[in-house]
Short mmCIF file of C-alpha atoms and ligand atoms in Angstrom, two decimals:
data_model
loop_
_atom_site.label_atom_id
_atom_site.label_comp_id
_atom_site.label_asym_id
_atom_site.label_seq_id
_atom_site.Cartn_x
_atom_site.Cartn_y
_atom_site.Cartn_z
CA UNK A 1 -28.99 32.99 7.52
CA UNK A 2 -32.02 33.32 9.06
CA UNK A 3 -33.82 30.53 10.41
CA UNK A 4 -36.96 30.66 7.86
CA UNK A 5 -34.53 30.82 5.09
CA UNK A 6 -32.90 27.71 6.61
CA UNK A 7 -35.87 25.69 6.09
CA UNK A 8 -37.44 26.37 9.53
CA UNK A 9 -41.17 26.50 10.11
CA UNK A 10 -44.47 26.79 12.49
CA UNK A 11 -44.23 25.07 16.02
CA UNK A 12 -40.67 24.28 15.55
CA UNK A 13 -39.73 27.68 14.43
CA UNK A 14 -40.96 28.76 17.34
CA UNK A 15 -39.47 26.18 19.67
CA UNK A 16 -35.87 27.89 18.30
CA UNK A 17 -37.16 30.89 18.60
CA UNK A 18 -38.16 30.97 22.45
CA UNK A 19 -34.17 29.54 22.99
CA UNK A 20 -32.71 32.41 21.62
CA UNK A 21 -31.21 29.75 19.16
CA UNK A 22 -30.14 30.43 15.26
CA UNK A 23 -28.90 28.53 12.54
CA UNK A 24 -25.21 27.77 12.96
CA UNK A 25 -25.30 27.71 16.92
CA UNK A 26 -24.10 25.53 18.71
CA UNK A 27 -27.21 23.48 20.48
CA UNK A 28 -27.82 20.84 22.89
CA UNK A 29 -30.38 18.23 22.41
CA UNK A 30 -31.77 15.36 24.65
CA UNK A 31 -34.04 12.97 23.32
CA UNK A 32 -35.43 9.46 24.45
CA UNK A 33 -32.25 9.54 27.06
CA UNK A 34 -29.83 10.28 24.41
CA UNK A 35 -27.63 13.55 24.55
CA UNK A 36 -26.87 15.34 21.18
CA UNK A 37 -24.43 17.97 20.61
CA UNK A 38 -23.79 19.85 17.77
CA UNK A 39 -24.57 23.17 14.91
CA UNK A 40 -27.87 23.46 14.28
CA UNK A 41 -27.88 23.09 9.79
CA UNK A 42 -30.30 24.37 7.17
CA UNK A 43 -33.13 22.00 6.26
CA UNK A 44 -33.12 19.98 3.45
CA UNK A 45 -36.53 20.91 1.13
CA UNK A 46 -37.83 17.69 1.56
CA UNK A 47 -37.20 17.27 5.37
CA UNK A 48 -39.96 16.77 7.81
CA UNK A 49 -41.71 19.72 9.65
CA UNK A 50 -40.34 18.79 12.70
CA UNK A 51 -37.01 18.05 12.36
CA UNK A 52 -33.93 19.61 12.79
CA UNK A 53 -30.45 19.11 11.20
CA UNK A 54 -27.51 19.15 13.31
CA UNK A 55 -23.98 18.93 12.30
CA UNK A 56 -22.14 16.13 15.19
CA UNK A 57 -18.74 16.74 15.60
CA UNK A 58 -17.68 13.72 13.60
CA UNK A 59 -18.65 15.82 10.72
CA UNK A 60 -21.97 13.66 10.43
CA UNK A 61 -25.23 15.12 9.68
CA UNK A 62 -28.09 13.67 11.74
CA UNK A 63 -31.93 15.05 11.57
CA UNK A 64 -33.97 15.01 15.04
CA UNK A 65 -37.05 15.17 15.09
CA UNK A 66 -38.51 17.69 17.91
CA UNK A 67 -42.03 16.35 20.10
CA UNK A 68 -42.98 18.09 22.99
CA UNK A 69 -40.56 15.56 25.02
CA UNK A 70 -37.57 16.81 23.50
CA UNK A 71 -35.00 18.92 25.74
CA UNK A 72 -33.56 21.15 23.66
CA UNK A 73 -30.93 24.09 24.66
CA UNK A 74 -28.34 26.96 23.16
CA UNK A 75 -25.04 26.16 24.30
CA UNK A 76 -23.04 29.03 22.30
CA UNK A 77 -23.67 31.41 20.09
CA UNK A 78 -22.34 30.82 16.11
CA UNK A 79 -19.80 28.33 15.49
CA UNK A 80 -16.43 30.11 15.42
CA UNK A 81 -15.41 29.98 11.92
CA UNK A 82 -11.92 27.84 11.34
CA UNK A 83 -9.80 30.75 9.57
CA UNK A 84 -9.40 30.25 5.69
CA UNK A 85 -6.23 28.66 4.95
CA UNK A 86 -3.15 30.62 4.42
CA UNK A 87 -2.81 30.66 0.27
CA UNK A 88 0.12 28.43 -0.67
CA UNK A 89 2.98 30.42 -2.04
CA UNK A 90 2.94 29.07 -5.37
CA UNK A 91 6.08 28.08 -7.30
CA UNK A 92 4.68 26.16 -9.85
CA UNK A 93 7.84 23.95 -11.11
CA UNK A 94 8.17 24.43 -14.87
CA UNK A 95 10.16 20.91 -14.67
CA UNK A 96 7.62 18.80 -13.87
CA UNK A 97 5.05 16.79 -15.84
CA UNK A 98 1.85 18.95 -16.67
CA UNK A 99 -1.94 16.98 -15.90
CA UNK A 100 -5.33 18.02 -15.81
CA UNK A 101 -7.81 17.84 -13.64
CA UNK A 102 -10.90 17.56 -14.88
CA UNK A 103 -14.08 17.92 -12.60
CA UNK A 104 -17.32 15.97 -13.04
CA UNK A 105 -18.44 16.24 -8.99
CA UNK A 106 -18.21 14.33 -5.95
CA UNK A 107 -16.68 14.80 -2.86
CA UNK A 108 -12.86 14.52 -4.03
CA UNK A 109 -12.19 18.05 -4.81
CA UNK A 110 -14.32 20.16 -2.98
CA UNK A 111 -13.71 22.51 -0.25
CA UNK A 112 -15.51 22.83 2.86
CA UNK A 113 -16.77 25.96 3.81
CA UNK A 114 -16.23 25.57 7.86
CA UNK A 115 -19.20 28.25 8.96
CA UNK A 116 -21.93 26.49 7.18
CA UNK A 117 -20.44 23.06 6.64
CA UNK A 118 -21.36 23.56 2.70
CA UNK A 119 -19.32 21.68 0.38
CA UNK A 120 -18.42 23.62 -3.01
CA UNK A 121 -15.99 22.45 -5.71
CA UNK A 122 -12.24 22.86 -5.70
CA UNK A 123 -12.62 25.34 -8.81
CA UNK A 124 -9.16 26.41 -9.87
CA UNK A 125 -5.98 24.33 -9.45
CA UNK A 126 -5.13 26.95 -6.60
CA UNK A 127 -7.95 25.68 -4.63
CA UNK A 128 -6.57 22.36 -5.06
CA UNK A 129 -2.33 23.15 -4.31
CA UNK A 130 -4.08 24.80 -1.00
CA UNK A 131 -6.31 21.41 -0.06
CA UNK A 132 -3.14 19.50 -0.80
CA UNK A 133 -0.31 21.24 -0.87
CA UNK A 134 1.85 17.89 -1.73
CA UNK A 135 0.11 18.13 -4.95
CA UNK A 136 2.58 21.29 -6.07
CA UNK A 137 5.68 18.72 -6.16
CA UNK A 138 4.30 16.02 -7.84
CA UNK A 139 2.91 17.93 -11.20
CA UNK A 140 2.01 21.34 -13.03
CA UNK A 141 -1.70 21.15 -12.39
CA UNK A 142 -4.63 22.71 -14.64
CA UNK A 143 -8.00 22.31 -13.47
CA UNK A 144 -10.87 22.33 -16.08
CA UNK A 145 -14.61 21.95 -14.12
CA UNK A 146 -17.05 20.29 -16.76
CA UNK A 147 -19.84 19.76 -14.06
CA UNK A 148 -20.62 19.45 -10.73
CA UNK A 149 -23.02 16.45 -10.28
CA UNK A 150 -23.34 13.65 -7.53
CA UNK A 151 -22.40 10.66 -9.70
CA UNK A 152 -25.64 8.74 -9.29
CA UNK A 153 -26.74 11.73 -12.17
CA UNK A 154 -24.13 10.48 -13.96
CA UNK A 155 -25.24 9.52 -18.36
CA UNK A 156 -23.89 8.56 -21.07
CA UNK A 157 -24.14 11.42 -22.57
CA UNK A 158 -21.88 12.68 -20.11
CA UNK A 159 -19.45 10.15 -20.82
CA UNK A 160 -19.04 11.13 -24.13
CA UNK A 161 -18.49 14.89 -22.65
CA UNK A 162 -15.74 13.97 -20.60
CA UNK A 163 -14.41 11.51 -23.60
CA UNK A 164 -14.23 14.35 -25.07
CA UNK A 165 -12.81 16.38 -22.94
CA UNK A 166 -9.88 14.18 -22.07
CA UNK A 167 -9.31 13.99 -25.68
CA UNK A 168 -9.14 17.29 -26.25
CA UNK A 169 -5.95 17.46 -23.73
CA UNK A 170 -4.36 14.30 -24.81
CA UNK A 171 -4.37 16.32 -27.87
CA UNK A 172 -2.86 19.50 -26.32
CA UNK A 173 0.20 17.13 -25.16
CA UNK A 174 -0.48 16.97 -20.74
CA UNK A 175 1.59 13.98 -19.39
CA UNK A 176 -1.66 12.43 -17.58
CA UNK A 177 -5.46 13.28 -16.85
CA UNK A 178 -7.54 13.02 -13.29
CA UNK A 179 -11.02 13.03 -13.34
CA UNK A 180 -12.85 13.55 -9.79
CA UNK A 181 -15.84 11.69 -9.63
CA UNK A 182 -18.40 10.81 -7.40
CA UNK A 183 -18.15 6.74 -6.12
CA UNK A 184 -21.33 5.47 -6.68
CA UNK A 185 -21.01 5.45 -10.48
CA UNK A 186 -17.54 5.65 -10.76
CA UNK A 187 -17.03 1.82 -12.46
CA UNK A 188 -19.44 2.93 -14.50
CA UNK A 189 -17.59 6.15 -16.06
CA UNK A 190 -13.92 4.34 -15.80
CA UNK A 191 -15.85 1.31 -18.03
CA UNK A 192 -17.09 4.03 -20.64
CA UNK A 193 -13.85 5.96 -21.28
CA UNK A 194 -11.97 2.99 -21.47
CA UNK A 195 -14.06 1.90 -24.54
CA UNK A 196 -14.55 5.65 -25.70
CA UNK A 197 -10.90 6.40 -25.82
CA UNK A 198 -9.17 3.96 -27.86
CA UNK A 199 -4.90 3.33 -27.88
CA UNK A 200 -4.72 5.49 -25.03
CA UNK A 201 -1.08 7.22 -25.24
CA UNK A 202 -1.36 8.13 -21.40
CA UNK A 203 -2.91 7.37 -18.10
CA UNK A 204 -6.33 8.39 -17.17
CA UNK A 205 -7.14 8.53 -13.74
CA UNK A 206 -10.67 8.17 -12.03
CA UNK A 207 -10.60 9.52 -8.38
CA UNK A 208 -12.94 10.11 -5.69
CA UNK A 209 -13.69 10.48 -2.43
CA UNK A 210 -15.72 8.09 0.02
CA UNK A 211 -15.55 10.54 2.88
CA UNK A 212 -15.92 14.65 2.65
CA UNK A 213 -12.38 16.68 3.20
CA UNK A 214 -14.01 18.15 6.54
CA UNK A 215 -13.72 14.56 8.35
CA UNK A 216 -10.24 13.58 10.08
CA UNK A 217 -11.39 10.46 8.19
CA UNK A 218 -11.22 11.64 4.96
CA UNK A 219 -9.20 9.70 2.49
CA UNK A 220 -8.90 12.81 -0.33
CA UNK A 221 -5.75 14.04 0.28
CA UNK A 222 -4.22 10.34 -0.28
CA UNK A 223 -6.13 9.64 -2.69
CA UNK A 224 -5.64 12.95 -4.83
CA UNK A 225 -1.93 12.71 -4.10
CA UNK A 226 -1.99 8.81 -5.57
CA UNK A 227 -3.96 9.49 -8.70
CA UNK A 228 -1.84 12.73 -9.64
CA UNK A 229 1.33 10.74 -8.72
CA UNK A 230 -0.07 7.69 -11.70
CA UNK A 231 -1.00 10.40 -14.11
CA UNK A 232 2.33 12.22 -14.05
CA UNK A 233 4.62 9.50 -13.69
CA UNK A 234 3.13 6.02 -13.89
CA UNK A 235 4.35 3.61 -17.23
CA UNK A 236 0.36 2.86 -17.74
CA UNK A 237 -1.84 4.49 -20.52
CA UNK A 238 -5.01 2.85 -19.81
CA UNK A 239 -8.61 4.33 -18.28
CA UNK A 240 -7.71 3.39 -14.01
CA UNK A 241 -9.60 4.15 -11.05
CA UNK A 242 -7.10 5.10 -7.99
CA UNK A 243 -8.68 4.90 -4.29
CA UNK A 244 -7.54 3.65 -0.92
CA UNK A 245 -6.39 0.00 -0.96
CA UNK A 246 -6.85 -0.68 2.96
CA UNK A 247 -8.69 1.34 6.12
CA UNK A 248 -5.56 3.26 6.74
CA UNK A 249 -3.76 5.77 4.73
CA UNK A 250 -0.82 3.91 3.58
CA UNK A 251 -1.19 3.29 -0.29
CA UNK A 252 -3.87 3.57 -2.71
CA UNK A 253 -4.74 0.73 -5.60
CA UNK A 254 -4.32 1.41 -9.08
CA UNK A 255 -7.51 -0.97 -11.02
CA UNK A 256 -8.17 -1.28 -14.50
CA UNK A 257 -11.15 0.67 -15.49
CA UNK A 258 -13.31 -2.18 -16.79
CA UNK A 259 -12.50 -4.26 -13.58
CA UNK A 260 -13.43 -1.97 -10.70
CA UNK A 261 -16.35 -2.01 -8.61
CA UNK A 262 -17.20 0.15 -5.61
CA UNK A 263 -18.04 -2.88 -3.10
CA UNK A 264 -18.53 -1.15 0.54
CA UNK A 265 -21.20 2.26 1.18
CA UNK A 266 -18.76 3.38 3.42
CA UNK A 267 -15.31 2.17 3.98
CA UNK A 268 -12.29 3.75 2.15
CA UNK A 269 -11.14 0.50 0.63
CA UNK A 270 -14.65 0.28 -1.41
CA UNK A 271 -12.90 -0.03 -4.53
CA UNK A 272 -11.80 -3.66 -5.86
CA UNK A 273 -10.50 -5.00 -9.00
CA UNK A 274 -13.06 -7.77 -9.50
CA UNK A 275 -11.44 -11.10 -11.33
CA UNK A 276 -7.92 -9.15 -11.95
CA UNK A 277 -5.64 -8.13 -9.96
CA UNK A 278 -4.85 -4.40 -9.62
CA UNK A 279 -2.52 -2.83 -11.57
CA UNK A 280 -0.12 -1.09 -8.96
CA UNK A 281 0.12 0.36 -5.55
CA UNK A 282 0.93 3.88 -4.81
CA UNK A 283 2.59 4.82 -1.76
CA UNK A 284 3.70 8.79 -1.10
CA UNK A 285 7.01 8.02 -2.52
CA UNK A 286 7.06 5.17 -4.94
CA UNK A 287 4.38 3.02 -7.55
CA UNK A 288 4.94 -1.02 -6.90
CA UNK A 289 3.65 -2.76 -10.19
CA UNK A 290 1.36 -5.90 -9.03
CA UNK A 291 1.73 -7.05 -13.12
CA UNK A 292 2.99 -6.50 -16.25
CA UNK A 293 -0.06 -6.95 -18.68
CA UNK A 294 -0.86 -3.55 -19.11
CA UNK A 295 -0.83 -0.60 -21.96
CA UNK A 296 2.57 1.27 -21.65
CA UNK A 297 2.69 5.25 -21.89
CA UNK A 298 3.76 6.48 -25.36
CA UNK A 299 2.75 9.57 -25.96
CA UNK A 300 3.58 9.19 -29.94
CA UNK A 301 0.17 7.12 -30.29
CA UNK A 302 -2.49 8.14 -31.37
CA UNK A 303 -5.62 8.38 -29.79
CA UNK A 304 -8.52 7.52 -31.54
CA UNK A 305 -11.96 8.73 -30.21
CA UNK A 306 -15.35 6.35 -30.17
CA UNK A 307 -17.62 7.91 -27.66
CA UNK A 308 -20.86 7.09 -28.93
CA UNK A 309 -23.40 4.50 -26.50
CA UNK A 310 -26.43 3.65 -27.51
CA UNK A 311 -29.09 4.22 -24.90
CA UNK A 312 -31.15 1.72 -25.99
CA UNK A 313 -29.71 -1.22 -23.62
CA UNK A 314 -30.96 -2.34 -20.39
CA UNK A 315 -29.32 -4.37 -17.47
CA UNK A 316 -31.40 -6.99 -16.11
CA UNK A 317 -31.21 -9.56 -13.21
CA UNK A 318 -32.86 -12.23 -12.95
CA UNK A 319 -33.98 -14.23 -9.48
CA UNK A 320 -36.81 -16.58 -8.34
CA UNK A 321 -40.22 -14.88 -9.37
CA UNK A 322 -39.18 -12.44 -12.30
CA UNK A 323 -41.49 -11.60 -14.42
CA UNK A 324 -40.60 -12.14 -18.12
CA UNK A 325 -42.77 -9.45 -19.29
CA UNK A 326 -40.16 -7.05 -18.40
CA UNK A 327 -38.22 -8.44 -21.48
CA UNK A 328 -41.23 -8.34 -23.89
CA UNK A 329 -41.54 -4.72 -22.58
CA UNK A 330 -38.09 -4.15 -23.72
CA UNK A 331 -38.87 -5.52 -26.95
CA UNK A 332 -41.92 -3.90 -27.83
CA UNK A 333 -40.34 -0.75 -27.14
CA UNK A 334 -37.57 -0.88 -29.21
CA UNK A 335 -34.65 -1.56 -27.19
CA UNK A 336 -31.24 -2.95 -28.63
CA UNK A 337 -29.94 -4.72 -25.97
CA UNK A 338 -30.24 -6.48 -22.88
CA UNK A 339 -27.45 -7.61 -20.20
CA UNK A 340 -28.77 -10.39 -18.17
CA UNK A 341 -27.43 -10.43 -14.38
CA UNK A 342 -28.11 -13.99 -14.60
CA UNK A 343 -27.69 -16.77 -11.50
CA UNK A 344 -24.42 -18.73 -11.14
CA UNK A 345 -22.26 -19.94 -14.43
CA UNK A 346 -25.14 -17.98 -16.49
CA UNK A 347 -28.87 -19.29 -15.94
CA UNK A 348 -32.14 -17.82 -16.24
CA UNK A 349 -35.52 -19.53 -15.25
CA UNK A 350 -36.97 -21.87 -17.86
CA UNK A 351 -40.65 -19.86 -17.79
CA UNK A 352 -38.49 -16.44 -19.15
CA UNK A 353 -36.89 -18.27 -21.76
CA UNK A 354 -39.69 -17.90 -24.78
CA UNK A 355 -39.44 -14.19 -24.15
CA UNK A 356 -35.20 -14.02 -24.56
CA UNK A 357 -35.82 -16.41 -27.57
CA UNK A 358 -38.67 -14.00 -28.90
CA UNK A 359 -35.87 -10.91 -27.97
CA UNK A 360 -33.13 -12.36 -30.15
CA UNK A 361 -35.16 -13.07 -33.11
CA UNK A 362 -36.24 -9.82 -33.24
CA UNK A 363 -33.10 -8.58 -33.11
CA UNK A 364 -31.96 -7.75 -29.40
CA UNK A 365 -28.61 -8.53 -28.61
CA UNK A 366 -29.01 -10.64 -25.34
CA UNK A 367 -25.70 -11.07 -23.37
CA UNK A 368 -25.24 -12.79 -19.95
CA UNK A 369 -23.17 -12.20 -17.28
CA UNK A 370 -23.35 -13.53 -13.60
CA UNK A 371 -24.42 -11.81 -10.12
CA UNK A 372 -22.19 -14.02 -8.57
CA UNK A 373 -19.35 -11.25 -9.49
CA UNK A 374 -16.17 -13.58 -9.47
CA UNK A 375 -15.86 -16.13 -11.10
CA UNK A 376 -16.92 -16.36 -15.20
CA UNK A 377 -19.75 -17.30 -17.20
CA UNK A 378 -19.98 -20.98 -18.38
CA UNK A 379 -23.09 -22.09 -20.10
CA UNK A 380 -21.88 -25.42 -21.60
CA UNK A 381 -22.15 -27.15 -17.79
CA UNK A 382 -25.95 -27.57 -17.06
CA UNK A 383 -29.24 -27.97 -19.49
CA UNK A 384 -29.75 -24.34 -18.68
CA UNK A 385 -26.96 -22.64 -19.86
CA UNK A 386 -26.55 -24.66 -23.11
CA UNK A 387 -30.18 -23.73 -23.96
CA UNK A 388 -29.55 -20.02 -23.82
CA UNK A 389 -26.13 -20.87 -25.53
CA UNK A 390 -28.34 -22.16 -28.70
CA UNK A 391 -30.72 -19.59 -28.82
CA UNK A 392 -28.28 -17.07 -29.36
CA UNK A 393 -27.60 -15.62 -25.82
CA UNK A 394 -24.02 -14.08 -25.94
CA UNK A 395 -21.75 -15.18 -22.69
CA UNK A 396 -20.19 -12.39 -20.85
CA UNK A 397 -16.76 -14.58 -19.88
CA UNK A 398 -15.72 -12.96 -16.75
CA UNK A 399 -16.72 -9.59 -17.47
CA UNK A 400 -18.81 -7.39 -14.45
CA UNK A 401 -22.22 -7.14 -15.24
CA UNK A 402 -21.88 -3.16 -15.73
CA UNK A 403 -18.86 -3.46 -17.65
CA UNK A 404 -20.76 -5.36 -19.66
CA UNK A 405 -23.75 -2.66 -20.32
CA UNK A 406 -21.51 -0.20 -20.80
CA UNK A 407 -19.51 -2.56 -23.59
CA UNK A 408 -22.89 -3.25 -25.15
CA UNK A 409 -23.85 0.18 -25.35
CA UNK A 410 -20.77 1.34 -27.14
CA UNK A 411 -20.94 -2.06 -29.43
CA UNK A 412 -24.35 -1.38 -30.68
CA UNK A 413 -23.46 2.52 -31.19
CA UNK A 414 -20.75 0.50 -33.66
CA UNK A 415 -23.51 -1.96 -35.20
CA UNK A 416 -26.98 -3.98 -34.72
CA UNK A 417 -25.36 -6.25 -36.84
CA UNK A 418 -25.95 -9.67 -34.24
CA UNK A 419 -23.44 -11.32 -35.85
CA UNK A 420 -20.58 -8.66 -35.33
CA UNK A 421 -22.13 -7.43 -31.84
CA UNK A 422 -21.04 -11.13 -30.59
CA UNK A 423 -17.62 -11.06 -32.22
CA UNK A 424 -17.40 -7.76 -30.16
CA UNK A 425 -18.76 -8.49 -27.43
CA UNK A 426 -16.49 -12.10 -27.08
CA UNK A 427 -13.39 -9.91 -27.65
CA UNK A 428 -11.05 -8.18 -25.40
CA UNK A 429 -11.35 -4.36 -26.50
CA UNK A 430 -10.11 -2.80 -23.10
CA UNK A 431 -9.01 -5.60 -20.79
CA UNK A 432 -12.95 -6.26 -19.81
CA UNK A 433 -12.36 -9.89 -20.61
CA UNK A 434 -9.34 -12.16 -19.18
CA UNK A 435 -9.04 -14.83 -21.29
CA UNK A 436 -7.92 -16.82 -18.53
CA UNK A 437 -9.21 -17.15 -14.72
CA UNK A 438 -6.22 -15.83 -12.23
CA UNK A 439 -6.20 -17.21 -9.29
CA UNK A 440 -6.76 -14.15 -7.02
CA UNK A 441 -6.92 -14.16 -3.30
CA UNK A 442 -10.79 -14.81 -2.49
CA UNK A 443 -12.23 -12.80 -0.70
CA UNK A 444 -11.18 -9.60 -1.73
CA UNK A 445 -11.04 -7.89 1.49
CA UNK A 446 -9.79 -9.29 4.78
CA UNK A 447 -12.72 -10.36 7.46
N1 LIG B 501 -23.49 9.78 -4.22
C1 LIG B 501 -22.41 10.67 -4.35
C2 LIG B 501 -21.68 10.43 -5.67
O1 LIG B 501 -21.39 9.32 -6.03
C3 LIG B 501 -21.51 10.51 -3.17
C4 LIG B 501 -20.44 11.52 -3.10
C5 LIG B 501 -19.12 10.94 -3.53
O2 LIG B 501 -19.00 9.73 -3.65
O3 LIG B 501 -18.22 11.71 -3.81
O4 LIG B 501 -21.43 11.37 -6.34
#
């Protein structure tokens, strides 16, 4: 690639230029008495003029930007390209369980072109038996790509896609389903099918990635391995994210998919079951149950499909200073919904409340749920909360504020009906709500 066509322009172009130095080589750079090492990268579009990408050799991108102070030198000529791995013979064993993978994006299954540091999608299940070759004794893999988007792109039209999808091979008989998935949204998605696909007869299987397969640090193998290992041979039919449970690469966690939230931007544990406990562990060689409330695999029921969402539902939070006009807005434009993020057992500030009155009486289903995350929603202990309570505000019980949208938005693709969106919303469709609090080891991660 040349260096224009890599994003590279004016003084700077020329600055490469005069070094002899083009995209892909390996360069040296020395700036404010720091020393950088590393392949020079294409530009991103929106990157400044001056700056340069270079890939470090912890697989991190960093941009530089280039003044007239900046050392900067060629220290070899193209990166040696790693050699393409060796294709895995394949004997696909006809005795083991068949599952699909079904591709939405992310990180998870992609493979890493090692010249240009380019990320594509595993495409075929071949791709995927050569990433992971473990992969061949654990299931018959089939690989269907729906899209290829970074999950904050992620809507609910989507959902119903991949609803859709899934149900189409819970139809065709496969023992389990994996989705990839990017993190950021991946609550979100698990939250959705678990609504969408009603009396599940077999585990679906969220996975993703939190760091790219081209960093020793990258958790995809394990957490591939794990989430084919519950869809083939796990007792659970229910919607379940699988990811890392700790920093090393010992076992993943197995969480209910209206109970997980990605909770760290970086570290491979992100995932937690938030006011449950997690289903199971899976090691490389066995799946420990952590409980025994869950929907057993029988692949004799029958699935029944509901993968509508109204858009027409917002999630709000409140804090100090919000303006209430935001839920007038709402209301004027026709929205059917609103999820309140609201402060500890489920308060809002008095000066709002005329506008969630004014909301409910038009015919907005208003629901609340609490930012403090664990813990559940009680609005018979202060003024507050019982004041909301009368005016029709519908309490979330322990559920996460996004499983809570998500709920709502499927609800109210069911009926506007106020009356019936409560009884929905105050029942426990797909584990969402724990009738009782567990006591669970607080806080989640170890410090
Ligand atoms: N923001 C991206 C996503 O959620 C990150 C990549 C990843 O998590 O796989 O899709």
């Amino acid at each position: 690639m040349r260096l224009e066509e890599a994003g590279y322009a004016g003084k700077l172009l020329k600055v490469l230029r005069d070094r002899g130095i083009e995209v892909y080589d390996r360069i040296r750079v020395v700036k404010n008495g720091f020393l950088y090492e590393g392949v020079l990268m294409p530009k991103p579009e929106l990157s400044h003029p001056s700056c340069i990408i270079l890939k470090l050799d912890n697989g991190y991108n960093v941009g530089i930007s280039i003044t007239s102070e900046t050392k900067i030198e060629l220290v070899a000529k193209g990166r040696p390209a790693k050699p393409e791995l060796p294709p895995v013979p394949l004997k696909i064993r006809e005795d083991l369980p068949e599952v699909v993978i079904i591709g939405t994006g992310g990180t998870i299954a992609s493979r890493v072109d090692y010249k240009t540091g380019a990320v594509y999608p595993a495409l075929t299940a071949r791709d995927l038996y050569n990433i992971v070759p473990e992969l061949s004794d654990i299931a018959r893999l089939k690989m269907d790509v729906l899209f290829n988007i970074f999950s904050e792109d992620m809507t609910p039209k989507r959902w119903e896609a991949i609803a859709r999808t899934v149900a189409k091979y819970v139809e065709e008989g496969v023992a389990g389903v994996v989705i990839t998935h990017g993190t950021d949204t991946m609550g979100y998605t698990a939250a959705a099918l678990s609504f969408a696909l009603q009396d599940l007869p077999i585990p679906v299987v969220l996975v993703g990635a939190q760091r790219s397969s081209d960093r020793p640090s990258s958790d995809a193998a394990l957490n591939l391995i794990s989430a084919v290992k519950i869809a083939a041979q796990s007792p659970i039919a229910e919607v379940v994210v699988v990811m890392h449970g700790e920093t090393g690469d010992t076992y993943c966690l197995v969480h209910r998919g209206t109970k997980v939230r990605k909770c760290h931007t970086s570290r491979r544990d992100a995932f937690r079951s938030i006011n449950a406990r997690p289903l199971a562990k899976v090691y490389k060689d066995r799946i420990v149950m952590l409980t025994s409330s869950y929907r057993r695999r029988d692949p004799n029921r029958q699935l029944k499909l509901e993968a509508k969402f109204d858009e027409k539902v917002q999630l709000i939070k409140t804090f100090p200073g919000i303006d209430p006009e935001i839920i007038d807005f709402l209301v004027d434009k026709g929205y059917h919904g609103i999820v309140l993020e609201g402060t500890g057992l489920g308060h809002a500030p008095e000066y709002i409340l005329p506008s969630i009155k004014r909301a409910i009486e038009e015919g907005v289903a208003v629901v609340m749920t609490s930012q403090c995350l664990w813990g559940r929603i009680n609005m018979n202990v202060y003024r507050r909360g019982v004041e909301l309570l009368k005016m029709g505000v519908i309490p979330g019980e322990d559920m996460l504020p996004e499983t809570a949208l998500v709920k709502l938005m499927w609800v109210l693709a069911h009926t506007r009906d106020l009356k019936e969106v409560r009884r929905l919303m105050l029942t426990n469709i797909a584990g969402e709500i724990n009738p009782r609090t567990e006591p669970l080891s607080y806080p989640p991660m170890e410090v």
